[in-house]
């Protein structure tokens, strides 16, 4: 159920105590010459919508701009600084808690958001406001991603290309797949991205001239559908796991007062 499509009387009963909300978050940033800047937030919204429809939980509006300064050299990329991003997400999550929601899944599709969403979740858990989890779609199905694609990449590679092929095929520039591969970086481990254990780069352009990583040329509609359905299934299972938990299980544990040793 998409929260913003309903009136407040319709939402009164739905936003009851001990309910779950899905919050899709992504970015508006470059994704190579073949994918739209909307890639991450389109993926997050599509997965959250599919899971909300299957489970009946609430899905909120999508956060479309995230922490993306590492893509700033590419025209059109938008970003917010980490402190403002964290404060914003924390603020509207507290708003959801005010309405009775005590379990939140940040349905995330942008790597730059991960650590900040986990920090927000920790803050909210620490003061007992709500139990909020960061969920990154590709981390839920790593074996399938590796099975489907020979040359994956952390950004604008075959896994994200496949997801947009399934969600919004009209936005995919298939005629740019070879350019994305040839002018980007297919093998990250063959670059100087890490030297003697130190990460040497700060911006994606330092490693990929066109912002793409991996080889999207082996993406097919069949692989794309399989990837989307598998990720959706994992999100549905997470929602069901959350709904089955007693509130007391999710609250912070009390301080240990004595040692048994």
Tab-separated table of N, CA and C in Angstrom, residues 23-125:
chain	number	residue	atom	x	y	z
A	23	UNK	N	10.624	1.985	3.296
A	23	UNK	CA	11.063	3.305	2.854
A	23	UNK	C	12.098	3.125	1.741
A	24	UNK	N	11.729	3.364	0.479
A	24	UNK	CA	12.702	3.216	-0.608
A	24	UNK	C	13.638	4.419	-0.689
A	25	UNK	N	14.927	4.132	-0.836
A	25	UNK	CA	15.936	5.186	-0.948
A	25	UNK	C	16.922	4.833	-2.056
A	26	UNK	N	17.316	5.853	-2.803
A	26	UNK	CA	18.295	5.625	-3.858
A	26	UNK	C	19.156	6.841	-4.069
A	27	UNK	N	19.309	7.227	-5.318
A	27	UNK	CA	20.126	8.387	-5.655
A	27	UNK	C	19.685	8.913	-7.009
A	28	UNK	N	20.207	10.077	-7.352
A	28	UNK	CA	20.085	10.613	-8.707
A	28	UNK	C	21.506	10.930	-9.134
A	29	UNK	N	22.114	10.005	-9.840
A	29	UNK	CA	23.544	10.093	-10.140
A	29	UNK	C	23.861	9.342	-11.423
A	30	UNK	N	25.004	9.641	-11.978
A	30	UNK	CA	25.426	8.993	-13.219
A	30	UNK	C	25.477	7.480	-13.072
A	31	UNK	N	25.051	6.794	-14.125
A	31	UNK	CA	25.171	5.338	-14.207
A	31	UNK	C	25.675	4.944	-15.590
A	32	UNK	N	26.816	5.546	-15.952
A	32	UNK	CA	27.414	5.217	-17.231
A	32	UNK	C	26.642	5.798	-18.398
A	33	UNK	N	27.041	5.451	-19.622
A	33	UNK	CA	26.376	5.994	-20.815
A	33	UNK	C	25.095	5.257	-21.185
A	34	UNK	N	24.760	4.201	-20.445
A	34	UNK	CA	23.667	3.327	-20.861
A	34	UNK	C	22.474	3.299	-19.917
A	35	UNK	N	22.615	3.859	-18.710
A	35	UNK	CA	21.527	3.834	-17.732
A	35	UNK	C	21.187	5.243	-17.276
A	36	UNK	N	19.933	5.480	-16.892
A	36	UNK	CA	19.517	6.820	-16.467
A	36	UNK	C	20.042	7.170	-15.070
A	37	UNK	N	20.090	8.455	-14.781
A	37	UNK	CA	20.496	8.908	-13.461
A	37	UNK	C	19.533	8.399	-12.378
A	38	UNK	N	18.326	8.069	-12.772
A	38	UNK	CA	17.305	7.606	-11.825
A	38	UNK	C	17.473	6.150	-11.409
A	39	UNK	N	18.478	5.471	-11.933
A	39	UNK	CA	18.610	4.025	-11.749
A	39	UNK	C	18.371	3.559	-10.313
A	40	UNK	N	19.094	4.110	-9.358
A	40	UNK	CA	19.015	3.599	-7.986
A	40	UNK	C	17.641	3.809	-7.370
A	41	UNK	N	17.084	5.003	-7.530
A	41	UNK	CA	15.784	5.199	-6.866
A	41	UNK	C	14.645	4.481	-7.589
A	42	UNK	N	14.813	4.224	-8.895
A	42	UNK	CA	13.813	3.401	-9.590
A	42	UNK	C	13.833	1.963	-9.074
A	43	UNK	N	15.027	1.426	-8.854
A	43	UNK	CA	15.147	0.056	-8.343
A	43	UNK	C	14.548	-0.045	-6.945
A	44	UNK	N	14.907	0.882	-6.077
A	44	UNK	CA	14.401	0.854	-4.706
A	44	UNK	C	12.880	0.950	-4.673
A	45	UNK	N	12.327	1.861	-5.451
A	45	UNK	CA	10.874	2.055	-5.447
A	45	UNK	C	10.144	0.837	-6.004
A	46	UNK	N	10.673	0.250	-7.068
A	46	UNK	CA	10.016	-0.914	-7.666
A	46	UNK	C	10.009	-2.103	-6.716
A	47	UNK	N	11.126	-2.348	-6.050
A	47	UNK	CA	11.193	-3.458	-5.103
A	47	UNK	C	10.285	-3.221	-3.901
A	48	UNK	N	10.294	-2.004	-3.365
A	48	UNK	CA	9.444	-1.692	-2.220
A	48	UNK	C	7.968	-1.800	-2.595
A	49	UNK	N	7.624	-1.347	-3.792
A	49	UNK	CA	6.231	-1.423	-4.239
A	49	UNK	C	5.775	-2.866	-4.386
A	50	UNK	N	6.627	-3.691	-4.981
A	50	UNK	CA	6.267	-5.097	-5.174
A	50	UNK	C	6.095	-5.809	-3.835
A	51	UNK	N	7.006	-5.561	-2.901
A	51	UNK	CA	6.917	-6.214	-1.595
A	51	UNK	C	5.729	-5.704	-0.792
A	52	UNK	N	5.448	-4.405	-0.893
A	52	UNK	CA	4.304	-3.840	-0.174
A	52	UNK	C	2.996	-4.420	-0.696
A	53	UNK	N	2.925	-4.604	-2.013
A	53	UNK	CA	1.709	-5.188	-2.599
A	53	UNK	C	1.514	-6.623	-2.130
A	54	UNK	N	2.593	-7.368	-2.038
A	54	UNK	CA	2.475	-8.775	-1.644
A	54	UNK	C	2.187	-8.951	-0.159
A	55	UNK	N	2.741	-8.075	0.667
A	55	UNK	CA	2.607	-8.246	2.122
A	55	UNK	C	1.516	-7.387	2.741
A	56	UNK	N	1.120	-6.319	2.052
A	56	UNK	CA	0.105	-5.430	2.601
A	56	UNK	C	0.635	-4.356	3.529
A	57	UNK	N	1.960	-4.238	3.669
A	57	UNK	CA	2.514	-3.206	4.540
A	57	UNK	C	2.565	-1.872	3.804
A	58	UNK	N	2.866	-0.825	4.549
A	58	UNK	CA	2.898	0.522	3.994
A	58	UNK	C	4.220	0.781	3.280
A	59	UNK	N	4.128	1.445	2.129
A	59	UNK	CA	5.315	1.930	1.418
A	59	UNK	C	5.244	3.448	1.366
A	60	UNK	N	6.334	4.095	1.774
A	60	UNK	CA	6.358	5.555	1.809
A	60	UNK	C	6.841	6.126	0.475
A	61	UNK	N	6.780	7.455	0.322
A	61	UNK	CA	7.427	8.075	-0.841
A	61	UNK	C	8.918	7.765	-0.867
A	62	UNK	N	9.503	7.883	-2.037
A	62	UNK	CA	10.895	7.509	-2.261
A	62	UNK	C	11.836	8.694	-2.039
A	63	UNK	N	12.946	8.420	-1.374
A	63	UNK	CA	14.015	9.407	-1.244
A	63	UNK	C	14.898	9.268	-2.486
A	64	UNK	N	14.895	10.279	-3.335
A	64	UNK	CA	15.510	10.157	-4.655
A	64	UNK	C	16.933	10.692	-4.744
A	65	UNK	N	17.362	11.482	-3.780
A	65	UNK	CA	18.717	12.021	-3.784
A	65	UNK	C	19.431	11.523	-2.537
A	66	UNK	N	20.614	10.940	-2.721
A	66	UNK	CA	21.350	10.371	-1.602
A	66	UNK	C	22.747	10.940	-1.490
A	67	UNK	N	23.615	10.166	-0.857
A	67	UNK	CA	25.001	10.585	-0.627
A	67	UNK	C	25.830	10.146	-1.841
A	68	UNK	N	26.049	11.066	-2.770
A	68	UNK	CA	26.681	10.726	-4.056
A	68	UNK	C	27.783	11.677	-4.491
A	69	UNK	N	28.516	12.312	-3.594
A	69	UNK	CA	29.538	13.251	-4.062
A	69	UNK	C	30.648	12.582	-4.862
A	70	UNK	N	30.809	11.255	-4.712
A	70	UNK	CA	31.858	10.545	-5.440
A	70	UNK	C	31.539	10.378	-6.926
A	71	UNK	N	30.352	10.830	-7.341
A	71	UNK	CA	29.998	10.830	-8.770
A	71	UNK	C	29.840	12.251	-9.308
A	72	UNK	N	30.261	13.247	-8.547
A	72	UNK	CA	29.937	14.639	-8.851
A	72	UNK	C	30.518	15.145	-10.171
A	73	UNK	N	31.587	14.531	-10.668
A	73	UNK	CA	32.202	15.036	-11.911
A	73	UNK	C	31.321	14.808	-13.142
A	74	UNK	N	30.336	13.933	-13.021
A	74	UNK	CA	29.490	13.609	-14.171
A	74	UNK	C	28.251	14.505	-14.169
A	75	UNK	N	27.968	15.179	-15.277
A	75	UNK	CA	26.840	16.118	-15.338
A	75	UNK	C	25.511	15.502	-14.905
A	76	UNK	N	24.777	16.275	-14.110
A	76	UNK	CA	23.454	15.862	-13.660
A	76	UNK	C	23.422	15.201	-12.310
A	77	UNK	N	24.538	14.656	-11.852
A	77	UNK	CA	24.567	13.983	-10.553
A	77	UNK	C	24.185	14.959	-9.454
A	78	UNK	N	23.327	14.503	-8.554
A	78	UNK	CA	22.896	15.298	-7.404
A	78	UNK	C	23.301	14.571	-6.129
A	79	UNK	N	23.521	15.335	-5.067
A	79	UNK	CA	23.892	14.705	-3.798
A	79	UNK	C	23.580	15.629	-2.630
A	80	UNK	N	23.500	15.033	-1.441
A	80	UNK	CA	23.436	15.777	-0.188
A	80	UNK	C	24.586	15.293	0.681
A	81	UNK	N	25.028	16.141	1.590
A	81	UNK	CA	26.113	15.757	2.477
A	81	UNK	C	25.615	14.773	3.535
A	82	UNK	N	26.479	13.890	4.004
A	82	UNK	CA	26.063	12.839	4.941
A	82	UNK	C	25.312	13.324	6.183
A	83	UNK	N	25.761	14.380	6.885
A	83	UNK	CA	25.009	14.775	8.094
A	83	UNK	C	23.568	15.172	7.785
A	84	UNK	N	23.361	15.909	6.698
A	84	UNK	CA	22.015	16.323	6.334
A	84	UNK	C	21.164	15.119	5.919
A	85	UNK	N	21.781	14.182	5.200
A	85	UNK	CA	21.060	12.974	4.803
A	85	UNK	C	20.622	12.184	6.031
A	86	UNK	N	21.531	11.978	6.965
A	86	UNK	CA	21.197	11.221	8.174
A	86	UNK	C	20.088	11.906	8.973
A	87	UNK	N	20.207	13.221	9.128
A	87	UNK	CA	19.201	13.950	9.909
A	87	UNK	C	17.834	13.890	9.238
A	88	UNK	N	17.822	13.984	7.922
A	88	UNK	CA	16.547	13.935	7.192
A	88	UNK	C	15.877	12.578	7.357
A	89	UNK	N	16.640	11.509	7.120
A	89	UNK	CA	16.073	10.165	7.233
A	89	UNK	C	15.626	9.899	8.668
A	90	UNK	N	16.434	10.297	9.625
A	90	UNK	CA	16.051	10.097	11.025
A	90	UNK	C	14.772	10.864	11.355
A	91	UNK	N	14.667	12.089	10.844
A	91	UNK	CA	13.494	12.906	11.130
A	91	UNK	C	12.215	12.288	10.617
A	92	UNK	N	12.195	11.848	9.354
A	92	UNK	CA	10.933	11.303	8.864
A	92	UNK	C	10.652	9.911	9.410
A	93	UNK	N	11.694	9.192	9.847
A	93	UNK	CA	11.448	7.905	10.491
A	93	UNK	C	10.802	8.114	11.856
A	94	UNK	N	11.226	9.139	12.570
A	94	UNK	CA	10.575	9.473	13.841
A	94	UNK	C	9.115	9.877	13.603
A	95	UNK	N	8.859	10.508	12.469
A	95	UNK	CA	7.488	10.838	12.104
A	95	UNK	C	6.651	9.581	11.910
A	96	UNK	N	7.216	8.571	11.252
A	96	UNK	CA	6.496	7.313	11.083
A	96	UNK	C	6.209	6.671	12.439
A	97	UNK	N	7.184	6.739	13.334
A	97	UNK	CA	7.000	6.181	14.674
A	97	UNK	C	5.883	6.896	15.410
A	98	UNK	N	5.756	8.192	15.220
A	98	UNK	CA	4.678	8.971	15.835
A	98	UNK	C	3.312	8.429	15.427
A	99	UNK	N	3.231	7.933	14.209
A	99	UNK	CA	1.964	7.395	13.704
A	99	UNK	C	1.764	5.917	14.040
A	100	UNK	N	2.676	5.329	14.813
A	100	UNK	CA	2.480	3.968	15.282
A	100	UNK	C	3.372	2.918	14.667
A	101	UNK	N	4.134	3.279	13.642
A	101	UNK	CA	5.012	2.305	12.988
A	101	UNK	C	6.250	2.087	13.848
A	102	UNK	N	6.523	0.852	14.193
A	102	UNK	CA	7.692	0.593	15.044
A	102	UNK	C	8.726	-0.301	14.372
A	103	UNK	N	8.534	-0.616	13.094
A	103	UNK	CA	9.489	-1.404	12.325
A	103	UNK	C	9.597	-0.787	10.933
A	104	UNK	N	10.816	-0.495	10.541
A	104	UNK	CA	11.051	0.164	9.259
A	104	UNK	C	12.148	-0.575	8.512
A	105	UNK	N	11.926	-0.762	7.208
A	105	UNK	CA	12.975	-1.291	6.343
A	105	UNK	C	13.354	-0.199	5.362
A	106	UNK	N	14.619	0.213	5.418
A	106	UNK	CA	15.146	1.136	4.424
A	106	UNK	C	15.508	0.306	3.196
A	107	UNK	N	14.645	0.339	2.195
A	107	UNK	CA	14.863	-0.420	0.961
A	107	UNK	C	15.831	0.402	0.102
A	108	UNK	N	17.092	0.042	0.205
A	108	UNK	CA	18.152	0.872	-0.329
A	108	UNK	C	18.727	0.290	-1.624
A	109	UNK	N	19.042	1.165	-2.570
A	109	UNK	CA	19.646	0.711	-3.832
A	109	UNK	C	20.869	1.535	-4.196
A	110	UNK	N	21.453	2.205	-3.205
A	110	UNK	CA	22.644	3.017	-3.471
A	110	UNK	C	23.683	2.759	-2.391
A	111	UNK	N	24.866	2.301	-2.833
A	111	UNK	CA	25.912	1.950	-1.888
A	111	UNK	C	26.354	3.100	-1.014
A	112	UNK	N	26.308	4.331	-1.537
A	112	UNK	CA	26.734	5.485	-0.763
A	112	UNK	C	25.848	5.791	0.426
A	113	UNK	N	24.645	5.229	0.445
A	113	UNK	CA	23.714	5.455	1.559
A	113	UNK	C	23.907	4.471	2.707
A	114	UNK	N	24.562	3.352	2.448
A	114	UNK	CA	24.546	2.218	3.376
A	114	UNK	C	24.972	2.590	4.791
A	115	UNK	N	26.183	3.094	4.953
A	115	UNK	CA	26.698	3.336	6.301
A	115	UNK	C	25.870	4.375	7.039
A	116	UNK	N	25.293	5.308	6.311
A	116	UNK	CA	24.520	6.371	6.940
A	116	UNK	C	23.147	5.862	7.399
A	117	UNK	N	22.546	4.979	6.624
A	117	UNK	CA	21.278	4.382	7.034
A	117	UNK	C	21.472	3.479	8.246
A	118	UNK	N	22.576	2.769	8.284
A	118	UNK	CA	22.849	1.920	9.439
A	118	UNK	C	23.083	2.753	10.692
A	119	UNK	N	23.710	3.902	10.528
A	119	UNK	CA	23.909	4.797	11.675
A	119	UNK	C	22.576	5.347	12.171
A	120	UNK	N	21.693	5.724	11.259
A	120	UNK	CA	20.371	6.199	11.652
A	120	UNK	C	19.605	5.101	12.380
A	121	UNK	N	19.666	3.889	11.848
A	121	UNK	CA	19.005	2.770	12.507
A	121	UNK	C	19.525	2.545	13.917
A	122	UNK	N	20.838	2.687	14.084
A	122	UNK	CA	21.426	2.513	15.421
A	122	UNK	C	20.902	3.571	16.387
A	123	UNK	N	20.837	4.817	15.947
A	123	UNK	CA	20.331	5.900	16.796
A	123	UNK	C	18.893	5.621	17.246
A	124	UNK	N	18.051	5.245	16.281
A	124	UNK	CA	16.640	5.024	16.579
A	124	UNK	C	16.427	3.816	17.488
A	125	UNK	N	17.271	2.817	17.323
A	125	UNK	CA	17.187	1.633	18.172
A	125	UNK	C	17.652	1.958	19.582
